[in-house]
mmCIF file of C-alpha atoms in Angstrom:
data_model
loop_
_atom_site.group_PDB
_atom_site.id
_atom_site.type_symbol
_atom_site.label_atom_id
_atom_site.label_comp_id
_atom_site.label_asym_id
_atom_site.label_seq_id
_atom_site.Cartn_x
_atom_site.Cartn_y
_atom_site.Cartn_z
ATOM 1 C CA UNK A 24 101.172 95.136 93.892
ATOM 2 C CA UNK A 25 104.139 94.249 95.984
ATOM 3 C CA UNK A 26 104.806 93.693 99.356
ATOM 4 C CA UNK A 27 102.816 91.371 101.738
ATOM 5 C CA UNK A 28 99.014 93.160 101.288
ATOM 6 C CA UNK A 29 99.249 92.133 97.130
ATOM 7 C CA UNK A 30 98.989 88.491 97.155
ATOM 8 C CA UNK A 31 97.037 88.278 100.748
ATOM 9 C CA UNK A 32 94.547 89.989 98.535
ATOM 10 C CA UNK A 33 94.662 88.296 95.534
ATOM 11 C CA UNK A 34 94.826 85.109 97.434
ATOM 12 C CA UNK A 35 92.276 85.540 99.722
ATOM 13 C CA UNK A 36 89.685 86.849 96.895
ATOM 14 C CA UNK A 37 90.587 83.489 94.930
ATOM 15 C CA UNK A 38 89.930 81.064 97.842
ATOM 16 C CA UNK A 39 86.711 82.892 98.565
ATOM 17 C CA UNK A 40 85.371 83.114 94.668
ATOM 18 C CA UNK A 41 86.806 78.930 94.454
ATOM 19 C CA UNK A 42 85.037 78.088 97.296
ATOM 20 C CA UNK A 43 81.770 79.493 96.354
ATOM 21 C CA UNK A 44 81.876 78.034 92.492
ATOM 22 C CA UNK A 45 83.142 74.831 94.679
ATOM 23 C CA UNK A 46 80.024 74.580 97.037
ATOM 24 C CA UNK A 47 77.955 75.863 93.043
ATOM 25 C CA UNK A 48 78.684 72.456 91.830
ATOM 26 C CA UNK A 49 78.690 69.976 94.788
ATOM 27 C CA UNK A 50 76.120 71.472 96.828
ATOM 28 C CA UNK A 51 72.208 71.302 95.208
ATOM 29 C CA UNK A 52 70.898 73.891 97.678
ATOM 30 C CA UNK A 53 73.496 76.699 96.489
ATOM 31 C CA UNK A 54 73.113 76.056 92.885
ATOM 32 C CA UNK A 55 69.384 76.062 92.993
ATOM 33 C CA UNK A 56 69.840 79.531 95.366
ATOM 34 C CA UNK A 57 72.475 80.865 93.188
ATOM 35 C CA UNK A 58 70.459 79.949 90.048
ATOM 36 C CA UNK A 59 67.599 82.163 91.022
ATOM 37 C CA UNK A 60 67.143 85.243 88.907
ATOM 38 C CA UNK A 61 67.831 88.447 90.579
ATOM 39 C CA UNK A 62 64.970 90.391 88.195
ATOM 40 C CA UNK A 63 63.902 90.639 84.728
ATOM 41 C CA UNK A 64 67.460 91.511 82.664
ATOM 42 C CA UNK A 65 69.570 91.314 85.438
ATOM 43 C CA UNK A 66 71.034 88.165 85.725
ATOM 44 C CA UNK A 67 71.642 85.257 88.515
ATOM 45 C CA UNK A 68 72.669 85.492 91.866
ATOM 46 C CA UNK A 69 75.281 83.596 91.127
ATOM 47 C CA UNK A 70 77.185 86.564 88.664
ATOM 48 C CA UNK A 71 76.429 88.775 91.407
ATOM 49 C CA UNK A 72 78.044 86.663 94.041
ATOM 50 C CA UNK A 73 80.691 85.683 92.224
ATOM 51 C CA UNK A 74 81.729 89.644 91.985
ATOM 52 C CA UNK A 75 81.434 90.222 95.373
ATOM 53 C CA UNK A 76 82.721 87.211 96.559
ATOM 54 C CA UNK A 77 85.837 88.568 95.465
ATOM 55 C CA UNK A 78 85.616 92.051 97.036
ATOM 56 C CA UNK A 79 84.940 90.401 100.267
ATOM 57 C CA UNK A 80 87.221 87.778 100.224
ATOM 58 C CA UNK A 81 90.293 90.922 99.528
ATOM 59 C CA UNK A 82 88.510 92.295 102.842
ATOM 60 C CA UNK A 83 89.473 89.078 104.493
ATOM 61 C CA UNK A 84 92.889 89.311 103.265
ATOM 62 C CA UNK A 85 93.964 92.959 104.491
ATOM 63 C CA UNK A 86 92.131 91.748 107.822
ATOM 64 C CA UNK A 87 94.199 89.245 108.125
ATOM 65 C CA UNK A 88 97.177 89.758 107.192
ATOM 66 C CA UNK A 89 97.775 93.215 109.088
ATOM 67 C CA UNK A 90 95.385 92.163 112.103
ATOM 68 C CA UNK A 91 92.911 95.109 111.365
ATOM 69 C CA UNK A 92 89.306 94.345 110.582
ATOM 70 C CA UNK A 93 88.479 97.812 110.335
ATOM 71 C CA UNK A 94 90.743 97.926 107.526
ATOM 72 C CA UNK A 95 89.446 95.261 105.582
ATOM 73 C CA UNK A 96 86.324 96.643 105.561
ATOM 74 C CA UNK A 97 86.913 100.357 104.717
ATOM 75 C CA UNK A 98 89.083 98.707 101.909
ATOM 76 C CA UNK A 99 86.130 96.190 100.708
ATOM 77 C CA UNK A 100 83.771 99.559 100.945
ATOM 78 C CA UNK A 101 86.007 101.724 98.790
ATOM 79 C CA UNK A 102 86.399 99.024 96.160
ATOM 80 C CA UNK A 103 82.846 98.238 96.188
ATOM 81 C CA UNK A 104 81.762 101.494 95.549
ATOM 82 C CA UNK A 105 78.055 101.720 94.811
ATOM 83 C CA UNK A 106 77.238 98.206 95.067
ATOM 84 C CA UNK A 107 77.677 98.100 99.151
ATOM 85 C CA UNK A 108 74.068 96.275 100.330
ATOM 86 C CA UNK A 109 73.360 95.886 104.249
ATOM 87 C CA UNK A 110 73.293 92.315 103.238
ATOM 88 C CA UNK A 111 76.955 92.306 101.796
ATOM 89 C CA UNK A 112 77.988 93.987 104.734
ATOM 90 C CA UNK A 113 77.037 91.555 107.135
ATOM 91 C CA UNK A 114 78.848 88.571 105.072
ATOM 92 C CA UNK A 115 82.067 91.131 104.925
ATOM 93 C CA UNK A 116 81.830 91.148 109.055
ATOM 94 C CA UNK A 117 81.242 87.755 109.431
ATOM 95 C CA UNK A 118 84.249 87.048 106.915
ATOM 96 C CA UNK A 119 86.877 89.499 108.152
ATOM 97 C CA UNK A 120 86.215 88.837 111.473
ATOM 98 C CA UNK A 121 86.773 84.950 110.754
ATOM 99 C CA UNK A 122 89.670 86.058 109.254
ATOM 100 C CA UNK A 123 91.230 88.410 111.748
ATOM 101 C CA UNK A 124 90.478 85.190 114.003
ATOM 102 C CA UNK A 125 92.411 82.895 111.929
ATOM 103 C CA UNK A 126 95.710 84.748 111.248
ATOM 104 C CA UNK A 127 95.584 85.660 115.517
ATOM 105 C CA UNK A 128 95.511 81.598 116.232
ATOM 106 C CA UNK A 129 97.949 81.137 113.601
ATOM 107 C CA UNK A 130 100.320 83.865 113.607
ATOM 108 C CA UNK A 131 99.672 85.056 117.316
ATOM 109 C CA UNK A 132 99.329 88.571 118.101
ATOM 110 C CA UNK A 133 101.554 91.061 116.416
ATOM 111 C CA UNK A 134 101.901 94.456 117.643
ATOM 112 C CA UNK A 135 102.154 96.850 114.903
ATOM 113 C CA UNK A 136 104.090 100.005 117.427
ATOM 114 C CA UNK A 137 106.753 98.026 118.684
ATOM 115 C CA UNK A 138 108.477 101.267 120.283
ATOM 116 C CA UNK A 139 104.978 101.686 122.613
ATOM 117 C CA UNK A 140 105.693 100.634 126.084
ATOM 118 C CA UNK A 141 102.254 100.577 128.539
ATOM 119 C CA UNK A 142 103.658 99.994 131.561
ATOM 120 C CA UNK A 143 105.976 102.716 131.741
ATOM 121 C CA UNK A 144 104.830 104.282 134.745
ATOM 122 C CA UNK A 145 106.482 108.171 134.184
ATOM 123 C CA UNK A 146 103.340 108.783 131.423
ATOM 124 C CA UNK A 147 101.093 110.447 132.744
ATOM 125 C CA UNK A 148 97.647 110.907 130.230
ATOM 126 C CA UNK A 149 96.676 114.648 131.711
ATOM 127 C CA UNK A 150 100.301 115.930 131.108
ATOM 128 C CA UNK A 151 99.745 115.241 127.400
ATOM 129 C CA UNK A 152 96.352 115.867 127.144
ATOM 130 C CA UNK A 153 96.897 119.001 125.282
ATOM 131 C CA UNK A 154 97.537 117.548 121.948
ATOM 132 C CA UNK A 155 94.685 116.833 121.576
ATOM 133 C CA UNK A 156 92.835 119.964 120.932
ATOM 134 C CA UNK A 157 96.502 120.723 118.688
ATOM 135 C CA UNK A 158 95.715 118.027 116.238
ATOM 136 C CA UNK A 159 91.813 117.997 116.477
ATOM 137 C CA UNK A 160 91.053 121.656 115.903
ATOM 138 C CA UNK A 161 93.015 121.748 112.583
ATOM 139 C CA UNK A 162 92.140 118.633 111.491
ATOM 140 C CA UNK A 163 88.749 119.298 111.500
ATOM 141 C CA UNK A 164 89.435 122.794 109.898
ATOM 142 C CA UNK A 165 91.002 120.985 106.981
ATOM 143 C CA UNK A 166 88.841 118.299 106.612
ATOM 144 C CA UNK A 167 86.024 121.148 106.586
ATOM 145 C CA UNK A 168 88.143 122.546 103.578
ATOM 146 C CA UNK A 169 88.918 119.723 101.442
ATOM 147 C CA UNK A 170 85.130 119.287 102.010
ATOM 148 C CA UNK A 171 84.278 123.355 100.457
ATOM 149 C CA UNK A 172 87.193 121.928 97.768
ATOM 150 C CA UNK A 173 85.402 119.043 96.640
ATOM 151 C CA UNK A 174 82.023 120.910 96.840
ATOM 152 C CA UNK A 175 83.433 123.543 94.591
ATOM 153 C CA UNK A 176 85.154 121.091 92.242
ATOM 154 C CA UNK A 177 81.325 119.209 91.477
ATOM 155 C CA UNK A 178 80.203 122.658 90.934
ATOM 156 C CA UNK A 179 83.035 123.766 88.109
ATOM 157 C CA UNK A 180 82.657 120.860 86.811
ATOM 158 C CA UNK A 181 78.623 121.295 86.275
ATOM 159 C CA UNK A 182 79.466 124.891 84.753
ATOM 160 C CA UNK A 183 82.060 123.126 82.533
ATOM 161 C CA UNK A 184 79.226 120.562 81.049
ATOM 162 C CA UNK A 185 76.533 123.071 81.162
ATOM 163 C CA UNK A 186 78.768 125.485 79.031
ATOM 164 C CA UNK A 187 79.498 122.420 76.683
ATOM 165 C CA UNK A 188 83.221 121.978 77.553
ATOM 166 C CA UNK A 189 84.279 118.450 78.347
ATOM 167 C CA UNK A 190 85.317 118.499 82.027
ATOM 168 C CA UNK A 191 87.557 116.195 82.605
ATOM 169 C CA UNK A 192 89.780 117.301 80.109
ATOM 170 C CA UNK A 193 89.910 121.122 81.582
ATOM 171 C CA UNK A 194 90.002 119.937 85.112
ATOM 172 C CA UNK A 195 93.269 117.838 84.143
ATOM 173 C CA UNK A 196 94.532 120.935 82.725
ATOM 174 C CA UNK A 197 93.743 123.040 85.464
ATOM 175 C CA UNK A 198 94.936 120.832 87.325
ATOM 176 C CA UNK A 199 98.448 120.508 85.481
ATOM 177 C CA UNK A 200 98.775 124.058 85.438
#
C-alpha cells in the first residue's frame, strides 16, 4: 500500500520476524524453546512464532508511526483473526507500547488535530453538551441495525446452503443487483 502506514508495516513486521530467526540461531535457549513441539501434527513453536511475529511486529508499526497504540492493536486483532491467544496479546502490548515509546523519543509528540486549541477560554463543555445525545442515540440505533443486518445475512445464507444453492455466489448477486 502507499502512503506512510505501508512500509511502517512491512518494515516493522520484517525487523520483528529477523530478529526472532536472529536470536533462533545465536541464542541456545530460544532455539531449544522454539524447537519444542506445540502437539502431535502441529508443528514447532517456532512456525507459529514466526507467523505471529509478523502480525505483531505490523501492530508495532501502525503504533508507531501514527502515535496510536490502540490502533495497532485493533489492526494486529483484525488481521489475526482466530488465532488471537491471551498470551499473544500480552507480547502485542508490550511491543506496541515499546513502540509508541520509541517513535515519541524520536519523533516527539505529534498532534494529529492541529486546528484544536485547549486553552481557548470562550468553550464552554455544558454549552455543547448536547451533541452528545445527537450523535450517540443514532449511532447506537445503527449500529443495532447493521447488527439485525448481519444477523439476517448468516441466516440467508444458512437457507441458501440448506436449500443446496452455493451462497456466496447468490449473495454477490444479490448483492450486485
Amino acid at each position: 500500500s502507499s502512503g506512510r502506514e505501508g512500509p511502517t508495516v512491512q518494515v516493522a513486521s520484517i525487523l520483528l520476524v529477523t530478529t526472532l530467526r536472529v536470536g533462533y540461531r545465536l541464542l541456545p535457549w530460544v532455539r531449544q524453546t522454539l524447537d519444542l513441539q506445540i502437539g502431535e501434527g502441529l508443528g514447532t513453536y517456532r512456525s507459529l512464532y514466526m507467523r505471529e511475529a509478523a502480525v505483531v511486529g505490523s501492530a508495532a508499526g501502525i503504533s508507531g508511526a501514527f502515535n496510536t497504540p490502540l490502533g495497532g492493536i485493533i489492526f494486529a486483532i483484525e488481521e489475526m483473526g482466530n488465532r488471537y491467544t491471551h498470551t499473544l496479546g500480552h507480547v502485542m502490548i508490550i511491543a506496541v507500547a515499546v513502540a509508541g515509546a520509541v517513535s515519541i523519543a524520536v519523533e516527539g509528540y505529534h498532534i494529529i488535530f492541529d486546528g484544536f486549541n485547549q486553552d481557548r477560554d470562550d468553550l464552554n463543555e455544558y454549552e455543547i453538551l448536547w451533541v452528545v445525545p445527537l450523535v450517540a442515540i443514532p449511532s447506537g440505533l445503527l449500529g443495532g441495525l447493521w447488527a439485525v443486518g448481519l444477523l439476517l445475512g448468516v441466516h440467508v445464507k444458512r437457507l441458501l446452503l440448506a436449500y443446496g444453492c452455493f451462497a456466496p455466489y447468490a449473495i454477490s448477486l444479490a448483492c450486485g443487483l
